Coordinates of C-alpha atoms in Angstrom, one line a residue:
M1 CA -3.7 -11.5 28.0
E2 CA -7.2 -9.9 28.1
A3 CA -10.0 -12.0 26.6
A4 CA -11.5 -11.1 23.3
L5 CA -14.4 -8.8 23.2
N6 CA -17.7 -10.5 22.3
V7 CA -19.5 -7.9 20.2
L8 CA -22.8 -7.7 18.7
V9 CA -23.0 -5.1 15.5
F10 CA -26.7 -3.7 15.1
G11 CA -26.8 -2.5 11.9
S12 CA -25.0 -3.7 8.7
G13 CA -24.4 -0.6 6.8
A14 CA -21.2 1.0 5.8
V15 CA -20.2 2.1 9.8
G16 CA -21.3 -1.2 11.1
T17 CA -19.7 -3.6 8.4
L18 CA -16.7 -1.4 8.7
L19 CA -16.1 -1.4 12.3
G20 CA -17.4 -5.2 12.6
A21 CA -14.7 -6.5 10.2
H22 CA -11.9 -4.4 11.9
L23 CA -12.6 -6.0 15.2
A24 CA -13.0 -9.4 13.5
Q25 CA -9.6 -9.0 11.8
A26 CA -8.2 -8.0 15.0
G27 CA -9.2 -11.1 16.9
Q28 CA -12.3 -9.8 18.5
R29 CA -15.6 -11.9 18.4
V30 CA -18.3 -10.2 16.5
T31 CA -21.8 -11.0 15.5
F32 CA -23.3 -9.2 12.7
L33 CA -27.0 -8.7 12.7
V34 CA -28.1 -8.3 9.1
R35 CA -31.3 -8.4 7.2
P36 CA -32.7 -11.7 6.4
A37 CA -33.0 -11.1 2.7
A38 CA -29.1 -10.5 2.8
I39 CA -28.0 -13.5 4.8
D40 CA -27.6 -15.9 2.1
L41 CA -25.0 -13.7 0.2
L42 CA -23.1 -12.6 3.0
K43 CA -22.9 -16.3 4.1
A44 CA -21.6 -17.0 0.4
Q45 CA -19.5 -14.2 -0.3
G46 CA -18.3 -12.8 3.6
L47 CA -17.5 -9.3 4.2
T48 CA -15.0 -7.2 2.5
V49 CA -13.6 -3.9 3.5
Q50 CA -11.7 -2.2 0.9
H51 CA -9.1 0.7 1.2
K52 CA -6.5 1.6 -1.3
S53 CA -3.8 0.5 1.2
Y54 CA -5.6 -2.6 2.7
T55 CA -8.3 -5.2 2.4
I56 CA -10.2 -6.8 5.0
H57 CA -12.1 -10.1 4.0
V58 CA -14.1 -11.9 6.8
A59 CA -15.1 -15.1 4.9
H60 CA -17.1 -16.8 7.4
P61 CA -18.7 -14.0 9.6
T62 CA -20.9 -14.8 12.2
L63 CA -24.4 -13.5 11.1
A64 CA -27.7 -13.3 13.1
T65 CA -31.1 -11.8 12.1
D66 CA -33.1 -11.6 15.4
P67 CA -31.6 -9.3 18.2
A68 CA -33.5 -10.8 20.8
L69 CA -32.3 -14.5 20.0
A70 CA -28.9 -13.5 19.5
L71 CA -28.9 -11.9 23.0
A72 CA -30.3 -14.9 24.5
Q73 CA -27.7 -17.5 23.0
Q74 CA -24.7 -15.7 24.4
P75 CA -23.3 -13.2 26.6
F76 CA -22.0 -10.1 24.9
D77 CA -19.8 -7.4 25.9
C78 CA -21.6 -4.6 24.2
V79 CA -23.6 -3.8 21.2
L80 CA -22.6 -1.4 18.4
L81 CA -25.7 0.1 17.3
A82 CA -25.1 1.6 13.8
V83 CA -28.5 1.9 12.5
K84 CA -30.1 5.0 10.8
S85 CA -31.2 7.8 13.7
Y86 CA -34.9 7.3 12.5
D87 CA -34.6 3.5 13.2
T88 CA -33.0 4.0 16.6
E89 CA -36.6 3.5 18.4
T90 CA -37.1 0.6 16.7
A91 CA -33.7 -0.9 17.4
A92 CA -34.2 -0.2 21.3
L93 CA -37.7 -2.0 21.3
Q94 CA -36.0 -5.1 19.6
L95 CA -32.9 -4.7 22.0
Q96 CA -35.7 -4.6 24.8
E97 CA -37.4 -7.7 24.0
A98 CA -34.1 -9.5 25.0
G99 CA -34.8 -8.4 28.9
S100 CA -32.2 -8.1 31.4
S101 CA -29.5 -9.6 28.8
V102 CA -28.9 -6.3 27.0
P103 CA -25.0 -5.3 27.4
P104 CA -23.4 -1.7 27.2
I105 CA -24.9 -0.2 23.7
V106 CA -22.3 1.9 22.4
C107 CA -24.6 4.5 20.1
L108 CA -22.8 5.6 17.1
Q109 CA -25.3 7.2 15.1
N110 CA -25.5 10.9 13.9
G111 CA -26.9 13.6 15.7
V112 CA -27.1 14.3 19.3
D113 CA -30.5 12.5 20.5
N114 CA -30.1 9.1 20.3
E115 CA -28.2 8.4 23.5
R116 CA -31.1 10.2 25.3
L117 CA -33.5 8.0 23.6
L118 CA -31.7 4.8 24.7
E119 CA -30.6 5.9 28.2
E120 CA -34.6 6.3 29.0
R121 CA -35.0 2.4 28.2
F122 CA -31.8 1.1 29.5
G123 CA -30.3 3.5 31.9
S124 CA -27.4 6.1 31.4
T125 CA -24.8 3.3 32.8
R126 CA -25.7 1.1 30.0
V127 CA -25.3 3.8 26.9
I128 CA -21.7 4.8 25.7
A129 CA -21.7 7.9 22.7
G130 CA -19.7 7.0 20.3
T131 CA -19.0 8.6 16.9
V132 CA -17.0 7.4 13.4
T133 CA -15.1 10.0 11.5
T134 CA -13.9 7.5 9.0
A135 CA -15.7 7.9 5.4
A136 CA -17.0 4.8 3.9
T137 CA -19.6 3.6 1.7
Q138 CA -21.4 0.5 0.9
A139 CA -22.3 -0.4 -2.5
A140 CA -23.7 -3.7 -1.9
P141 CA -24.3 -5.8 1.5
G142 CA -21.1 -6.7 2.8
S143 CA -19.0 -4.7 0.5
V144 CA -17.7 -1.6 2.3
T145 CA -15.3 1.0 0.5
V146 CA -13.0 3.1 2.4
E147 CA -12.9 6.8 1.2
R148 CA -10.5 8.2 3.8
I149 CA -9.6 6.7 7.3
R150 CA -10.1 8.9 10.0
G151 CA -11.6 7.1 13.5
V152 CA -13.5 6.7 16.0
G153 CA -14.4 8.7 19.2
L154 CA -16.0 7.4 22.5
A155 CA -17.5 8.4 25.5
A156 CA -14.7 7.7 28.5
G157 CA -15.2 6.6 31.9
S158 CA -16.2 2.9 31.3
A159 CA -14.4 -0.3 31.3
I160 CA -16.2 -1.5 27.9
A161 CA -15.1 2.1 26.1
A162 CA -11.4 1.4 27.4
R163 CA -11.7 -2.5 26.0
L164 CA -13.5 -1.3 22.8
A165 CA -10.7 1.6 22.3
A166 CA -7.7 -0.7 23.5
A167 CA -9.0 -3.0 20.5
L168 CA -9.8 -0.5 17.8
Q169 CA -6.3 1.0 18.4
T170 CA -4.8 -2.5 17.1
T171 CA -6.5 -1.7 13.7
E172 CA -6.1 1.1 11.1
M173 CA -8.3 3.2 13.1
R174 CA -7.5 6.2 15.3
V175 CA -9.3 6.2 18.9
Q176 CA -10.0 9.0 21.0
L177 CA -11.6 8.7 24.4
Y178 CA -13.6 11.9 25.2
T179 CA -14.7 12.8 28.5
D180 CA -17.3 15.0 27.5
A181 CA -19.8 13.1 25.3
H182 CA -21.7 15.9 24.4
A183 CA -19.2 18.0 23.0
M184 CA -17.9 14.9 20.7
K185 CA -21.6 14.4 19.3
W186 CA -22.4 18.1 18.7
S187 CA -18.8 18.4 17.4
K188 CA -19.6 15.7 15.0
L189 CA -23.1 16.9 14.4
L190 CA -21.3 20.4 12.9
T191 CA -19.5 18.2 10.3
N192 CA -22.3 16.1 9.3
M193 CA -24.2 19.4 8.7
L194 CA -21.8 20.7 6.0
G195 CA -23.2 20.4 2.3
N196 CA -25.7 18.0 3.7
A197 CA -29.4 19.1 3.5
T198 CA -28.5 21.6 0.7
S199 CA -27.2 19.0 -1.5
A200 CA -30.2 16.6 -0.8
I201 CA -32.7 19.1 -1.6
C202 CA -31.2 20.6 -4.8
D203 CA -29.8 17.4 -5.7
L204 CA -26.5 19.1 -6.5
P205 CA -22.6 17.6 -5.2
P206 CA -21.2 19.7 -1.9
S207 CA -19.2 21.4 -4.5
A208 CA -21.9 22.9 -6.6
V209 CA -23.5 23.9 -3.1
F210 CA -20.5 26.1 -2.0
A211 CA -19.9 27.6 -5.2
H212 CA -23.5 29.1 -4.9
A213 CA -23.1 32.2 -3.0
G214 CA -26.6 31.9 -1.8
L215 CA -26.2 28.6 -0.4
Y216 CA -23.1 29.1 0.9
R217 CA -24.6 32.0 2.6
A218 CA -27.1 29.4 4.0
E219 CA -24.4 26.8 4.8
I220 CA -22.7 29.2 7.2
A221 CA -25.7 30.6 8.9
A222 CA -26.8 27.0 9.7
L223 CA -23.4 26.3 11.4
R224 CA -23.6 29.4 13.2
E225 CA -26.9 29.0 14.6
T226 CA -25.9 25.4 15.8
L227 CA -22.4 27.1 17.3
R228 CA -25.0 29.7 19.1
V229 CA -27.1 26.6 20.6
M230 CA -23.7 25.0 21.5
H231 CA -22.8 28.1 23.6
R232 CA -26.3 28.3 25.2
L233 CA -26.1 24.5 26.3
H234 CA -22.2 25.1 27.4
T235 CA -20.9 22.6 25.2
P236 CA -17.7 23.1 23.8
V237 CA -16.3 22.3 20.2
V238 CA -13.8 19.5 20.1
N239 CA -11.5 18.1 17.4
L240 CA -12.3 15.0 16.5
P241 CA -9.8 12.0 15.0
G242 CA -8.8 13.2 11.9
M243 CA -10.9 16.4 12.0
R244 CA -10.0 19.8 13.3
V245 CA -13.5 21.1 14.1
R246 CA -12.2 23.7 16.5
L247 CA -10.6 25.2 13.8
L248 CA -13.6 25.2 11.7
A249 CA -15.6 26.7 14.6
S250 CA -13.3 29.7 15.2
A251 CA -13.2 30.6 11.5
I252 CA -16.8 30.5 11.2
T253 CA -17.2 32.6 14.7
L254 CA -14.8 35.0 14.2
L255 CA -13.8 35.8 10.4
P256 CA -15.7 36.9 7.5
A257 CA -17.2 33.8 5.4
A258 CA -15.5 35.0 2.3
W259 CA -12.2 34.6 3.9
Y260 CA -12.6 31.1 4.2
H261 CA -15.0 30.0 1.3
G262 CA -12.3 28.3 -0.8
F263 CA -10.5 26.6 1.9
L264 CA -14.1 25.1 3.3
A265 CA -15.4 24.5 -0.1
G266 CA -12.2 22.5 -0.6
Q267 CA -12.4 20.8 2.8
V268 CA -16.1 19.7 1.8
G269 CA -14.9 18.3 -1.6
S270 CA -12.5 16.4 -0.2
G271 CA -13.7 15.4 3.4
R272 CA -16.1 12.6 2.1
G273 CA -13.6 11.1 -0.1
G274 CA -15.7 12.3 -3.1
K275 CA -18.8 10.3 -2.1
M276 CA -22.1 12.2 -1.9
P277 CA -23.7 13.1 1.3
S278 CA -25.8 10.9 3.6
L279 CA -29.2 12.9 3.3
H280 CA -28.8 13.0 -0.3
N281 CA -28.0 9.2 -0.6
D282 CA -31.1 8.3 1.4
L283 CA -33.5 11.0 -0.9
S284 CA -32.0 9.4 -4.0
A285 CA -32.6 5.8 -3.0
G286 CA -36.3 6.5 -2.3
R287 CA -36.3 6.5 1.7
T288 CA -39.3 8.1 2.8
R289 CA -37.5 9.0 6.2
S290 CA -34.5 11.5 6.5
E291 CA -32.0 11.7 9.0
V292 CA -32.4 15.6 8.7
G293 CA -34.6 15.7 11.6
W294 CA -31.9 14.2 13.8
L295 CA -29.4 17.0 12.4
N296 CA -30.9 20.5 11.4
G297 CA -34.1 19.4 13.0
A298 CA -32.2 18.7 16.2
V299 CA -30.5 22.2 16.0
Q300 CA -34.1 24.0 16.0
R301 CA -35.5 22.0 18.7
H302 CA -32.4 22.6 21.0
A303 CA -32.6 26.1 19.9
L304 CA -36.1 26.6 21.2
G305 CA -35.2 24.9 24.1
C306 CA -32.6 27.6 24.9
G307 CA -35.1 30.2 24.1
I308 CA -33.5 31.0 20.8
N309 CA -34.6 30.1 17.3
A310 CA -32.3 28.6 14.2
P311 CA -34.7 29.5 11.2
I312 CA -32.1 28.3 8.6
N313 CA -31.6 24.8 10.0
H314 CA -35.6 24.7 11.0
R315 CA -36.5 25.3 7.2
L316 CA -33.9 22.8 5.8
N317 CA -35.5 20.3 8.2
E318 CA -38.9 21.2 6.9
I319 CA -38.2 20.8 3.3
L320 CA -36.1 18.1 3.0
T321 CA -38.6 16.4 5.5
V322 CA -41.7 17.0 3.0
L323 CA -39.4 16.0 -0.1
A324 CA -38.5 12.8 1.5
S325 CA -42.0 11.9 2.5
G326 CA -43.2 12.7 -0.9
V327 CA -45.5 15.4 0.3
R328 CA -43.7 17.7 -2.2
D329 CA -42.1 16.5 -5.3
R330 CA -38.0 16.2 -5.5
S331 CA -38.3 18.1 -8.7
D332 CA -39.7 21.2 -7.0
Y333 CA -35.9 22.0 -6.0
Q334 CA -33.8 19.7 -8.0
H335 CA -31.1 21.9 -9.6
Q336 CA -32.6 25.2 -8.6
P337 CA -30.2 26.6 -5.9
D338 CA -31.6 29.9 -6.5
K339 CA -35.0 28.6 -5.5
L340 CA -33.8 27.5 -2.2
A341 CA -31.8 30.3 -1.3
A342 CA -34.5 32.4 -1.9
E343 CA -36.8 30.2 0.6
L344 CA -34.1 30.7 3.1
G345 CA -33.6 34.3 2.6
T346 CA -30.0 34.2 1.7
Q347 CA -30.2 35.0 -1.8

């Protein structure tokens, strides 16, 4: 019988808690890196993952607050990195303080550029691309609600990825290994973008975004720009655990937008299990940084690198970035879809 994995979960939000708790229940050794302000609460109440069909409760989780100290105290098989994309660089610096004791890093963040940043610091052989498609929310530290079970995607080709996949397959998670990590991450980017930036900017649920003709046109234009960039990069669209991304891409590429409006609106409404999109949640929480730069902003950066442009993605990134930073007031676009559509040229 293979020894249990020893995993360090870096990032105690919904994704880190979700995967860490599932692995702990499956008999793996898991240490959770948490904020110092939350450690007493988590020691007292443990970690809970709640789904309508099951509950996981880790009563006495192993907790740590210092990444370098945790890595120095024991050998880990891998780090599950689940921080926000704008915190990746800070996390990498904290891990570098551990020196040569840093194990392979499984990069679970949204966006397509985090792996490259990590590879520059730790080498390509020590970075494993990953993605989580299960929809989950965290109402309070250590308390996660699973809205919709899907699964996890991991880049194939390493012993650690194979062991981690095997461990996760003993849980409720569906797991798929991908030989093309870029295809996996770019395909997830397509799904992350749906009704995300527009929802945050206008402070509207995705259903309202897709019900507005001008914003719907903007959504489709942004996805088509992304698919053009993927084509220039020779990156195929692939299905993800529980997500038929190839069907979405084919419809957007081949069919008039009006033909799949109703279907796509329904998918966006149900795909997140009723929760608001991540960019909206960050802006509503008063965070001054936004992952939009790693989503729509990444599309524009890679478009320019390919010699083309992605104007809708560029403008969405620009607007949401200044709203988050406070340069512009959130009320400038709040509940004003006509204004945003006009600025995007899709009215």
